[in-house]
mmCIF file of C-alpha atoms and ligand atoms in Angstrom:
data_model
loop_
_atom_site.group_PDB
_atom_site.id
_atom_site.type_symbol
_atom_site.label_atom_id
_atom_site.label_comp_id
_atom_site.label_asym_id
_atom_site.label_seq_id
_atom_site.Cartn_x
_atom_site.Cartn_y
_atom_site.Cartn_z
ATOM 1 C CA MET A 1 0.000 0.000 0.000
ATOM 2 C CA LYS A 2 1.272 3.458 -0.899
ATOM 3 C CA ASP A 3 1.985 5.934 1.877
ATOM 4 C CA ARG A 4 1.184 9.623 1.843
ATOM 5 C CA GLY A 5 4.600 10.619 0.450
ATOM 6 C CA ASN A 6 4.315 8.109 -2.415
ATOM 7 C CA ILE A 7 0.874 9.404 -3.291
ATOM 8 C CA ILE A 8 2.004 13.029 -3.369
ATOM 9 C CA ASP A 9 4.992 12.093 -5.556
ATOM 10 C CA LEU A 10 2.793 10.128 -7.910
ATOM 11 C CA LEU A 11 0.316 12.967 -8.258
ATOM 12 C CA ASN A 12 3.157 15.399 -8.969
ATOM 13 C CA SER A 13 4.949 13.123 -11.400
ATOM 14 C CA LYS A 14 5.009 14.091 -15.081
ATOM 15 C CA ASP A 15 6.360 10.699 -16.090
ATOM 16 C CA SER A 16 3.978 8.945 -18.477
ATOM 17 C CA ASP A 17 5.531 5.522 -17.721
ATOM 18 C CA GLU A 18 4.680 6.010 -14.087
ATOM 19 C CA LEU A 19 1.076 6.860 -14.986
ATOM 20 C CA LYS A 20 0.851 3.770 -17.179
ATOM 21 C CA ALA A 21 2.288 1.548 -14.454
ATOM 22 C CA LEU A 22 -0.202 2.936 -11.914
ATOM 23 C CA ILE A 23 -3.126 2.286 -14.233
ATOM 24 C CA ASP A 24 -1.912 -1.205 -15.182
ATOM 25 C CA ASP A 25 -1.375 -2.210 -11.545
ATOM 26 C CA THR A 26 -4.759 -0.877 -10.511
ATOM 27 C CA GLU A 27 -6.467 -2.579 -13.421
ATOM 28 C CA SER A 28 -5.283 -5.985 -12.301
ATOM 29 C CA ILE A 29 -6.317 -5.390 -8.659
ATOM 30 C CA ARG A 30 -9.676 -4.172 -9.860
ATOM 31 C CA ARG A 31 -10.321 -7.189 -12.069
ATOM 32 C CA GLN A 32 -9.676 -9.418 -9.057
ATOM 33 C CA LYS A 33 -11.796 -7.435 -6.618
ATOM 34 C CA ILE A 34 -14.795 -6.262 -8.626
ATOM 35 C CA GLY A 35 -14.321 -7.795 -12.055
ATOM 36 C CA SER A 36 -15.051 -6.142 -15.365
ATOM 37 C CA LYS A 37 -18.737 -5.259 -15.073
ATOM 38 C CA ILE A 38 -19.772 -1.693 -15.795
ATOM 39 C CA TYR A 39 -23.078 -0.356 -14.503
ATOM 40 C CA LEU A 40 -25.241 2.364 -16.007
ATOM 41 C CA ARG A 41 -27.011 5.335 -14.458
ATOM 42 C CA GLY A 42 -29.217 7.171 -16.920
ATOM 43 C CA LEU A 43 -28.715 10.843 -16.064
ATOM 44 C CA ILE A 44 -31.741 13.128 -16.190
ATOM 45 C CA GLU A 45 -30.926 16.774 -15.585
ATOM 46 C CA PHE A 46 -34.506 17.729 -14.844
ATOM 47 C CA SER A 47 -34.075 21.377 -13.872
ATOM 48 C CA ASN A 48 -31.390 24.040 -14.069
ATOM 49 C CA TYR A 49 -32.969 26.437 -11.576
ATOM 50 C CA CYS A 50 -30.452 26.961 -8.827
ATOM 51 C CA ASP A 51 -30.393 29.004 -5.620
ATOM 52 C CA ARG A 52 -26.637 28.699 -5.301
ATOM 53 C CA ASP A 53 -23.739 30.652 -6.714
ATOM 54 C CA CYS A 54 -20.818 28.244 -6.961
ATOM 55 C CA LEU A 55 -17.997 30.186 -8.556
ATOM 56 C CA TYR A 56 -17.115 27.458 -11.059
ATOM 57 C CA CYS A 57 -20.550 26.457 -12.302
ATOM 58 C CA GLY A 58 -22.277 27.502 -15.532
ATOM 59 C CA VAL A 59 -25.809 27.249 -14.095
ATOM 60 C CA ARG A 60 -25.076 29.312 -10.976
ATOM 61 C CA ASN A 61 -27.912 31.568 -9.896
ATOM 62 C CA SER A 62 -26.288 34.785 -11.130
ATOM 63 C CA ASN A 63 -25.678 33.544 -14.647
ATOM 64 C CA SER A 64 -28.427 35.450 -16.412
ATOM 65 C CA ARG A 65 -27.482 34.002 -19.801
ATOM 66 C CA VAL A 66 -28.938 30.631 -18.926
ATOM 67 C CA VAL A 67 -32.536 30.025 -19.965
ATOM 68 C CA ARG A 68 -34.037 28.280 -16.960
ATOM 69 C CA TYR A 69 -36.147 25.141 -17.434
ATOM 70 C CA LYS A 70 -37.823 22.536 -15.316
ATOM 71 C CA MET A 71 -39.137 19.376 -16.920
ATOM 72 C CA ASP A 72 -42.606 18.257 -15.928
ATOM 73 C CA GLN A 73 -43.418 15.033 -14.188
ATOM 74 C CA ASN A 74 -44.889 13.334 -17.281
ATOM 75 C CA GLU A 75 -41.821 14.118 -19.321
ATOM 76 C CA ILE A 76 -39.489 12.713 -16.673
ATOM 77 C CA ILE A 77 -41.538 9.544 -16.274
ATOM 78 C CA ALA A 78 -41.702 9.056 -20.067
ATOM 79 C CA ILE A 79 -37.893 9.270 -20.295
ATOM 80 C CA ILE A 80 -37.502 6.755 -17.505
ATOM 81 C CA LYS A 81 -39.996 4.326 -19.026
ATOM 82 C CA SER A 82 -38.118 4.444 -22.289
ATOM 83 C CA ALA A 83 -34.791 3.986 -20.453
ATOM 84 C CA TYR A 84 -36.274 0.970 -18.693
ATOM 85 C CA GLN A 85 -37.163 -0.554 -22.076
ATOM 86 C CA GLN A 86 -33.542 -0.059 -23.159
ATOM 87 C CA GLY A 87 -32.303 -2.028 -20.156
ATOM 88 C CA TYR A 88 -31.485 0.747 -17.707
ATOM 89 C CA ARG A 89 -32.183 -0.292 -14.127
ATOM 90 C CA SER A 90 -30.810 2.814 -12.428
ATOM 91 C CA VAL A 91 -31.337 6.486 -13.040
ATOM 92 C CA CYS A 92 -29.800 9.582 -11.537
ATOM 93 C CA LEU A 93 -31.990 12.647 -11.150
ATOM 94 C CA GLN A 94 -29.914 15.800 -11.039
ATOM 95 C CA SER A 95 -30.792 19.491 -10.832
ATOM 96 C CA GLY A 96 -29.715 22.815 -9.474
ATOM 97 C CA GLU A 97 -30.422 23.252 -5.785
ATOM 98 C CA LEU A 98 -34.019 23.276 -4.692
ATOM 99 C CA ASP A 99 -34.873 23.356 -1.078
ATOM 100 C CA SER A 100 -38.438 24.627 -0.876
ATOM 101 C CA THR A 101 -41.047 22.316 0.585
ATOM 102 C CA ALA A 102 -43.072 22.464 -2.627
ATOM 103 C CA GLN A 103 -40.066 21.350 -4.670
ATOM 104 C CA ILE A 104 -39.273 18.489 -2.335
ATOM 105 C CA ASN A 105 -42.887 17.325 -2.392
ATOM 106 C CA TRP A 106 -42.830 17.443 -6.172
ATOM 107 C CA LEU A 107 -39.604 15.423 -6.316
ATOM 108 C CA THR A 108 -40.921 12.946 -3.735
ATOM 109 C CA ASP A 109 -43.930 12.256 -5.966
ATOM 110 C CA ILE A 110 -41.637 11.658 -8.907
ATOM 111 C CA VAL A 111 -39.515 9.228 -6.902
ATOM 112 C CA LYS A 112 -42.673 7.327 -5.927
ATOM 113 C CA SER A 113 -43.882 7.173 -9.525
ATOM 114 C CA ILE A 114 -40.491 5.859 -10.658
ATOM 115 C CA LYS A 115 -40.710 3.084 -8.071
ATOM 116 C CA ASP A 116 -43.965 1.965 -9.710
ATOM 117 C CA ILE A 117 -42.277 1.395 -13.067
ATOM 118 C CA SER A 118 -41.390 -2.258 -13.401
ATOM 119 C CA SER A 119 -42.407 -5.143 -15.573
ATOM 120 C CA GLY A 120 -44.370 -8.138 -14.259
ATOM 121 C CA THR A 121 -41.303 -10.339 -13.898
ATOM 122 C CA ASP A 122 -38.950 -7.749 -12.503
ATOM 123 C CA LYS A 123 -40.060 -6.647 -9.103
ATOM 124 C CA GLN A 124 -36.878 -4.760 -8.406
ATOM 125 C CA GLY A 125 -37.846 -1.879 -10.651
ATOM 126 C CA ILE A 126 -35.486 1.035 -11.008
ATOM 127 C CA GLY A 127 -32.755 2.151 -8.629
ATOM 128 C CA ILE A 128 -32.786 5.872 -7.934
ATOM 129 C CA THR A 129 -29.815 8.128 -7.304
ATOM 130 C CA LEU A 130 -30.456 11.755 -6.437
ATOM 131 C CA CYS A 131 -28.099 14.689 -6.895
ATOM 132 C CA VAL A 132 -30.061 17.768 -5.870
ATOM 133 C CA GLY A 133 -27.747 19.371 -3.365
ATOM 134 C CA GLU A 134 -27.833 20.438 0.267
ATOM 135 C CA LEU A 135 -31.181 19.745 1.936
ATOM 136 C CA ASN A 136 -32.166 19.309 5.555
ATOM 137 C CA TYR A 137 -32.440 15.979 7.374
ATOM 138 C CA ARG A 138 -36.228 15.794 7.094
ATOM 139 C CA GLN A 139 -36.125 16.445 3.373
ATOM 140 C CA TYR A 140 -33.507 13.745 2.793
ATOM 141 C CA LEU A 141 -35.550 11.360 4.924
ATOM 142 C CA LYS A 142 -38.664 12.053 2.911
ATOM 143 C CA LEU A 143 -36.875 11.268 -0.346
ATOM 144 C CA TRP A 144 -35.405 8.097 1.166
ATOM 145 C CA GLU A 145 -38.808 6.944 2.394
ATOM 146 C CA ALA A 146 -40.217 7.586 -1.085
ATOM 147 C CA GLY A 147 -37.678 5.097 -2.463
ATOM 148 C CA ALA A 148 -34.496 6.931 -3.455
ATOM 149 C CA HIS A 149 -31.519 4.992 -2.143
ATOM 150 C CA ARG A 150 -28.354 6.641 -3.416
ATOM 151 C CA TYR A 151 -27.295 10.259 -3.099
ATOM 152 C CA LEU A 152 -24.430 12.196 -4.648
ATOM 153 C CA LEU A 153 -23.102 15.324 -3.028
ATOM 154 C CA ARG A 154 -19.595 16.278 -3.964
ATOM 155 C CA ILE A 155 -17.494 18.061 -1.373
ATOM 156 C CA GLU A 156 -15.694 19.673 -4.376
ATOM 157 C CA SER A 157 -12.580 20.020 -2.201
ATOM 158 C CA SER A 158 -12.178 18.640 1.304
ATOM 159 C CA ASP A 159 -9.800 21.508 2.082
ATOM 160 C CA ARG A 160 -11.803 24.188 3.859
ATOM 161 C CA ASP A 161 -9.772 27.097 2.444
ATOM 162 C CA LEU A 162 -9.990 25.829 -1.089
ATOM 163 C CA PHE A 163 -13.717 25.071 -0.641
ATOM 164 C CA ASN A 164 -14.205 28.677 0.514
ATOM 165 C CA LYS A 165 -12.471 29.965 -2.601
ATOM 166 C CA LEU A 166 -14.930 28.035 -4.760
ATOM 167 C CA HIS A 167 -18.118 29.123 -3.010
ATOM 168 C CA PRO A 168 -19.652 32.334 -1.691
ATOM 169 C CA PRO A 169 -19.591 32.756 2.115
ATOM 170 C CA ALA A 170 -23.231 31.697 2.509
ATOM 171 C CA GLN A 171 -22.316 28.218 1.254
ATOM 172 C CA ARG A 172 -20.587 26.664 4.203
ATOM 173 C CA TYR A 173 -18.174 23.757 4.290
ATOM 174 C CA GLU A 174 -19.645 22.554 7.609
ATOM 175 C CA LYS A 175 -23.121 22.403 6.099
ATOM 176 C CA ARG A 176 -21.906 20.137 3.334
ATOM 177 C CA ILE A 177 -20.289 17.800 5.848
ATOM 178 C CA GLU A 178 -23.507 17.791 7.905
ATOM 179 C CA CYS A 179 -25.454 16.827 4.783
ATOM 180 C CA LEU A 180 -23.113 13.943 3.987
ATOM 181 C CA GLU A 181 -23.462 12.693 7.549
ATOM 182 C CA ALA A 182 -27.241 13.023 7.490
ATOM 183 C CA LEU A 183 -27.416 11.023 4.254
ATOM 184 C CA LYS A 184 -25.303 8.269 5.744
ATOM 185 C CA ASP A 185 -27.297 8.228 8.938
ATOM 186 C CA ILE A 186 -30.546 7.828 7.014
ATOM 187 C CA GLY A 187 -29.135 4.848 5.143
ATOM 188 C CA PHE A 188 -28.406 6.166 1.655
ATOM 189 C CA GLN A 189 -25.521 4.858 -0.374
ATOM 190 C CA VAL A 190 -23.498 8.028 -0.192
ATOM 191 C CA GLY A 191 -21.327 9.437 -2.925
ATOM 192 C CA THR A 192 -19.067 12.437 -2.875
ATOM 193 C CA GLY A 193 -16.128 13.661 -4.926
ATOM 194 C CA VAL A 194 -13.982 16.541 -6.007
ATOM 195 C CA MET A 195 -13.012 18.483 -9.073
ATOM 196 C CA ILE A 196 -9.419 18.125 -10.168
ATOM 197 C CA GLY A 197 -7.139 20.824 -11.569
ATOM 198 C CA LEU A 198 -8.851 23.639 -9.669
ATOM 199 C CA PRO A 199 -7.049 26.975 -9.388
ATOM 200 C CA GLY A 200 -4.714 26.773 -6.406
ATOM 201 C CA GLN A 201 -5.143 23.006 -5.952
ATOM 202 C CA ASN A 202 -2.043 20.874 -5.446
ATOM 203 C CA ALA A 203 -1.083 17.258 -4.793
ATOM 204 C CA GLU A 204 -1.345 17.705 -1.012
ATOM 205 C CA HIS A 205 -4.951 18.811 -1.353
ATOM 206 C CA LEU A 206 -5.797 15.774 -3.437
ATOM 207 C CA THR A 207 -3.987 13.421 -1.081
ATOM 208 C CA ARG A 208 -6.090 14.799 1.755
ATOM 209 C CA ASP A 209 -9.192 14.390 -0.401
ATOM 210 C CA LEU A 210 -8.419 10.673 -0.650
ATOM 211 C CA GLU A 211 -8.021 10.537 3.133
ATOM 212 C CA PHE A 212 -11.317 12.379 3.510
ATOM 213 C CA PHE A 213 -13.120 9.823 1.316
ATOM 214 C CA GLN A 214 -11.698 7.006 3.408
ATOM 215 C CA ALA A 215 -12.574 8.670 6.704
ATOM 216 C CA LEU A 216 -16.133 9.275 5.512
ATOM 217 C CA ASP A 217 -16.196 5.665 4.331
ATOM 218 C CA VAL A 218 -17.962 6.661 1.117
ATOM 219 C CA ASP A 219 -19.831 4.166 -1.027
ATOM 220 C CA MET A 220 -19.493 6.053 -4.295
ATOM 221 C CA LEU A 221 -17.131 8.575 -5.842
ATOM 222 C CA GLY A 222 -17.407 11.008 -8.708
ATOM 223 C CA MET A 223 -14.248 12.870 -9.615
ATOM 224 C CA GLY A 224 -13.704 14.851 -12.751
ATOM 225 C CA PRO A 225 -11.453 17.524 -14.193
ATOM 226 C CA TYR A 226 -12.400 21.128 -13.541
ATOM 227 C CA ILE A 227 -13.349 22.700 -16.884
ATOM 228 C CA PRO A 228 -13.634 26.500 -16.787
ATOM 229 C CA HIS A 229 -16.971 28.012 -17.848
ATOM 230 C CA SER A 230 -16.617 31.520 -19.311
ATOM 231 C CA ASP A 231 -19.790 32.763 -17.549
ATOM 232 C CA ALA A 232 -18.516 31.654 -14.143
ATOM 233 C CA PRO A 233 -16.134 33.918 -12.186
ATOM 234 C CA LEU A 234 -13.597 31.213 -11.392
ATOM 235 C CA SER A 235 -12.692 31.092 -15.088
ATOM 236 C CA ARG A 236 -11.272 34.617 -14.755
ATOM 237 C CA THR A 237 -8.854 33.911 -11.927
ATOM 238 C CA LYS A 238 -5.142 34.251 -12.690
ATOM 239 C CA VAL A 239 -4.339 31.432 -10.263
ATOM 240 C CA ARG A 240 -3.553 28.159 -12.005
ATOM 241 C CA SER A 241 -3.393 24.585 -10.817
ATOM 242 C CA ILE A 242 0.021 23.032 -11.135
ATOM 243 C CA LEU A 243 -1.679 19.721 -11.937
ATOM 244 C CA ASP A 244 -2.819 18.542 -15.340
ATOM 245 C CA PRO A 245 -6.580 17.979 -14.948
ATOM 246 C CA TYR A 246 -6.826 14.950 -17.238
ATOM 247 C CA THR A 247 -3.915 12.799 -16.148
ATOM 248 C CA THR A 248 -4.380 13.798 -12.510
ATOM 249 C CA THR A 249 -8.022 12.686 -12.635
ATOM 250 C CA LEU A 250 -6.892 9.305 -13.982
ATOM 251 C CA LYS A 251 -4.363 9.043 -11.161
ATOM 252 C CA MET A 252 -6.969 9.943 -8.556
ATOM 253 C CA ILE A 253 -9.358 7.302 -9.920
ATOM 254 C CA ALA A 254 -6.613 4.686 -9.814
ATOM 255 C CA LEU A 255 -5.519 5.636 -6.306
ATOM 256 C CA ALA A 256 -9.100 5.673 -5.042
ATOM 257 C CA ARG A 257 -9.725 2.234 -6.548
ATOM 258 C CA SER A 258 -6.701 0.740 -4.834
ATOM 259 C CA LEU A 259 -7.534 2.385 -1.493
ATOM 260 C CA MET A 260 -11.270 1.622 -1.670
ATOM 261 C CA PRO A 261 -11.590 -1.465 -3.875
ATOM 262 C CA GLU A 262 -15.340 -2.002 -3.571
ATOM 263 C CA ILE A 263 -16.782 1.452 -4.007
ATOM 264 C CA ASN A 264 -18.668 2.505 -7.121
ATOM 265 C CA MET A 265 -16.810 5.105 -9.122
ATOM 266 C CA VAL A 266 -17.900 6.957 -12.225
ATOM 267 C CA ALA A 267 -16.002 7.735 -15.407
ATOM 268 C CA SER A 268 -17.467 11.245 -15.394
ATOM 269 C CA THR A 269 -18.808 13.179 -18.344
ATOM 270 C CA ALA A 270 -16.210 15.878 -17.619
ATOM 271 C CA LEU A 271 -13.453 13.287 -18.039
ATOM 272 C CA GLN A 272 -14.998 12.212 -21.334
ATOM 273 C CA THR A 273 -15.276 15.850 -22.389
ATOM 274 C CA ILE A 274 -11.668 16.797 -21.721
ATOM 275 C CA ASP A 275 -10.098 13.965 -23.742
ATOM 276 C CA PRO A 276 -11.414 11.645 -26.470
ATOM 277 C CA GLN A 277 -9.929 8.676 -24.593
ATOM 278 C CA GLY A 278 -11.476 9.810 -21.285
ATOM 279 C CA LEU A 279 -14.152 7.127 -21.073
ATOM 280 C CA LYS A 280 -11.854 4.202 -21.825
ATOM 281 C CA MET A 281 -9.028 5.508 -19.693
ATOM 282 C CA GLY A 282 -11.340 6.310 -16.761
ATOM 283 C CA ILE A 283 -12.633 2.740 -16.832
ATOM 284 C CA LYS A 284 -9.132 1.262 -17.161
ATOM 285 C CA ALA A 285 -7.982 3.417 -14.257
ATOM 286 C CA GLY A 286 -10.714 1.972 -12.026
ATOM 287 C CA ALA A 287 -14.149 3.455 -12.714
ATOM 288 C CA ASN A 288 -17.084 0.998 -12.925
ATOM 289 C CA ILE A 289 -20.004 3.345 -13.545
ATOM 290 C CA VAL A 290 -21.036 5.331 -16.620
ATOM 291 C CA MET A 291 -23.819 7.892 -16.630
ATOM 292 C CA PRO A 292 -25.180 8.369 -20.151
ATOM 293 C CA VAL A 293 -27.115 11.613 -20.427
ATOM 294 C CA LEU A 294 -30.845 11.006 -21.004
ATOM 295 C CA THR A 295 -31.819 14.671 -20.754
ATOM 296 C CA PRO A 296 -33.680 15.533 -23.991
ATOM 297 C CA PRO A 297 -31.444 17.380 -26.483
ATOM 298 C CA ARG A 298 -33.556 20.564 -26.373
ATOM 299 C CA TYR A 299 -32.528 21.196 -22.746
ATOM 300 C CA ARG A 300 -28.905 20.223 -22.973
ATOM 301 C CA ASP A 301 -27.508 23.601 -23.989
ATOM 302 C CA GLN A 302 -29.060 25.036 -20.848
ATOM 303 C CA TYR A 303 -27.420 22.485 -18.572
ATOM 304 C CA LEU A 304 -23.806 23.282 -19.209
ATOM 305 C CA LEU A 305 -22.043 23.178 -15.846
ATOM 306 C CA TYR A 306 -18.938 23.575 -17.986
ATOM 307 C CA LYS A 307 -18.457 24.254 -21.701
ATOM 308 C CA GLU A 308 -18.457 21.739 -24.579
ATOM 309 C CA LYS A 309 -20.019 19.006 -22.448
ATOM 310 C CA LYS A 310 -19.847 15.719 -24.315
ATOM 311 C CA HIS A 311 -22.716 13.297 -24.900
ATOM 312 C CA THR A 312 -21.884 9.758 -25.870
ATOM 313 C CA ALA A 313 -24.588 7.382 -27.086
ATOM 314 C CA LEU A 314 -25.081 4.150 -25.157
ATOM 315 C CA GLN A 315 -24.077 1.956 -28.101
ATOM 316 C CA THR A 316 -20.820 3.854 -28.533
ATOM 317 C CA ILE A 317 -20.101 3.485 -24.825
ATOM 318 C CA GLU A 318 -20.769 -0.229 -24.996
ATOM 319 C CA SER A 319 -18.589 -0.850 -28.007
ATOM 320 C CA GLU A 320 -15.711 1.310 -26.715
ATOM 321 C CA LEU A 321 -15.736 -0.592 -23.442
ATOM 322 C CA GLU A 322 -16.011 -3.976 -25.072
ATOM 323 C CA GLU A 323 -12.854 -3.170 -27.050
ATOM 324 C CA ILE A 324 -10.927 -2.940 -23.789
ATOM 325 C CA GLY A 325 -12.529 -5.988 -22.188
ATOM 326 C CA TYR A 326 -15.335 -4.523 -20.062
ATOM 327 C CA GLN A 327 -19.030 -5.411 -20.212
ATOM 328 C CA VAL A 328 -21.853 -2.971 -19.710
ATOM 329 C CA LYS A 329 -24.463 -4.712 -17.578
ATOM 330 C CA HIS A 330 -28.091 -4.152 -18.404
ATOM 331 C CA ASP A 331 -30.958 -5.176 -16.159
ATOM 332 C CA GLN A 332 -28.969 -4.722 -12.931
ATOM 333 C CA TRP A 333 -28.887 -2.003 -10.318
ATOM 334 C CA GLY A 334 -25.169 -2.354 -9.739
ATOM 335 C CA ASP A 335 -25.187 -1.065 -6.194
ATOM 336 C CA SER A 336 -22.005 -0.240 -4.334
ATOM 337 C CA ALA A 337 -20.535 -3.461 -2.898
ATOM 338 C CA HIS A 338 -18.824 -1.292 -0.306
ATOM 339 C CA TYR A 339 -22.196 -0.202 1.068
ATOM 340 C CA PHE A 340 -23.242 -3.774 1.801
ATOM 341 C CA ARG A 341 -19.854 -4.589 3.308
ATOM 342 C CA ARG A 342 -20.099 -1.512 5.539
ATOM 343 C CA LEU A 343 -23.517 -2.652 6.779
ATOM 344 C CA GLY A 344 -22.455 -6.292 7.101
ATOM 345 C CA ARG A 345 -24.993 -7.434 4.486
ATOM 346 C CA ASP A 346 -24.701 -9.642 1.401
ATOM 347 C CA CYS A 347 -24.164 -7.700 -1.798
ATOM 348 C CA PRO A 348 -26.879 -8.444 -4.383
ATOM 349 C CA ASN A 349 -24.420 -7.803 -7.268
ATOM 350 C CA GLY A 350 -22.924 -11.222 -6.614
HETATM 351 N N1 5AD B 401 -16.045 21.824 -14.300
HETATM 352 C C1 5AD B 401 -16.131 20.530 -13.906
HETATM 353 N N2 5AD B 401 -17.089 20.063 -13.105
HETATM 354 C C2 5AD B 401 -18.030 20.939 -12.686
HETATM 355 N N3 5AD B 401 -19.102 20.776 -11.878
HETATM 356 C C3 5AD B 401 -19.743 21.956 -11.776
HETATM 357 N N4 5AD B 401 -19.104 22.892 -12.501
HETATM 358 C C4 5AD B 401 -18.035 22.286 -13.078
HETATM 359 C C5 5AD B 401 -16.968 22.733 -13.918
HETATM 360 N N5 5AD B 401 -16.886 23.997 -14.319
HETATM 361 C C6 5AD B 401 -19.360 19.530 -11.176
HETATM 362 C C7 5AD B 401 -19.342 19.762 -9.650
HETATM 363 C C8 5AD B 401 -20.729 19.362 -9.223
HETATM 364 C C9 5AD B 401 -21.160 18.426 -10.318
HETATM 365 C C10 5AD B 401 -22.644 18.250 -10.437
HETATM 366 O O1 5AD B 401 -20.648 19.044 -11.480
HETATM 367 O O2 5AD B 401 -18.361 18.905 -9.074
HETATM 368 O O3 5AD B 401 -20.783 18.732 -7.952
#
């Protein structure tokens, strides 16, 4: 096992042989521990209204260039029914932050309707991941009781100072930690993650991020390169990251896989956007989840958290992954094996 010094050196290294060796080593550990199955989450970005003002994000509240939309319940359910027909057994509902009671009630109804979608033979139905930001305990509980069972809330950076440089003062680091703890306490499979290549971020920050993920005992991770958005203020900073966002993301995925062998980890859309090989390399480095975007094309230009966001069709994903020896699994939830281990239960993934 690598110690802290080794990890920092690896993250700082510009040696491509070292990167290749890290990925190759991790790939063999991964094949032993979790095999070569890849699970899908159909991503539905159902609304871009957002109360928050994250300094890096294209749909931040103050970006007046964004045309705001919110899909209606029928539209969301129709997309999910069609995804179900295509073999998807898990969806991820994502939006800007919404914390009014009316919004939560609306989302709770949608979660309940999704739970009703299943064929006669398949009682399991559809697994639901939510990614709708910082809510209070009662609101999370309500969504859990309605049937959502995974939740993604990235910490963005586990370093308080860096976090504060990415968010306005009203968005507090402590609140985000409280939310992650609430989600865990309720029983969700909990996912977090960071952006990589942020202005001012260095290898020490990322090493501490890995320690943070381990201390929180996360079930899922989503890490992707930071991609500046010209309408977001962070894109105008003169501060640079000394780390290359693409290769450093691959290293972080590989390191996370070797430190936390049974978690679920996504080859993020941002990773696919920043390099044409991003999907394949993210999977080789250790990711086992892909989230194809199911948001209808007419909304996609209004859901650009960063510019030039890439959309890859499911068939392309499947054939690219088959070429490197991985199989996309249809008809399975693909829950985090780590979650079941943490709770001392048998993992249904087998
Ligand atoms: N570059 C990369 N990722 C971004 N996100 C938001 N803005 C950007 C950006 N400019 C990521 C954040 C957030 C997730 C939904 O999208 O990490 O948690």
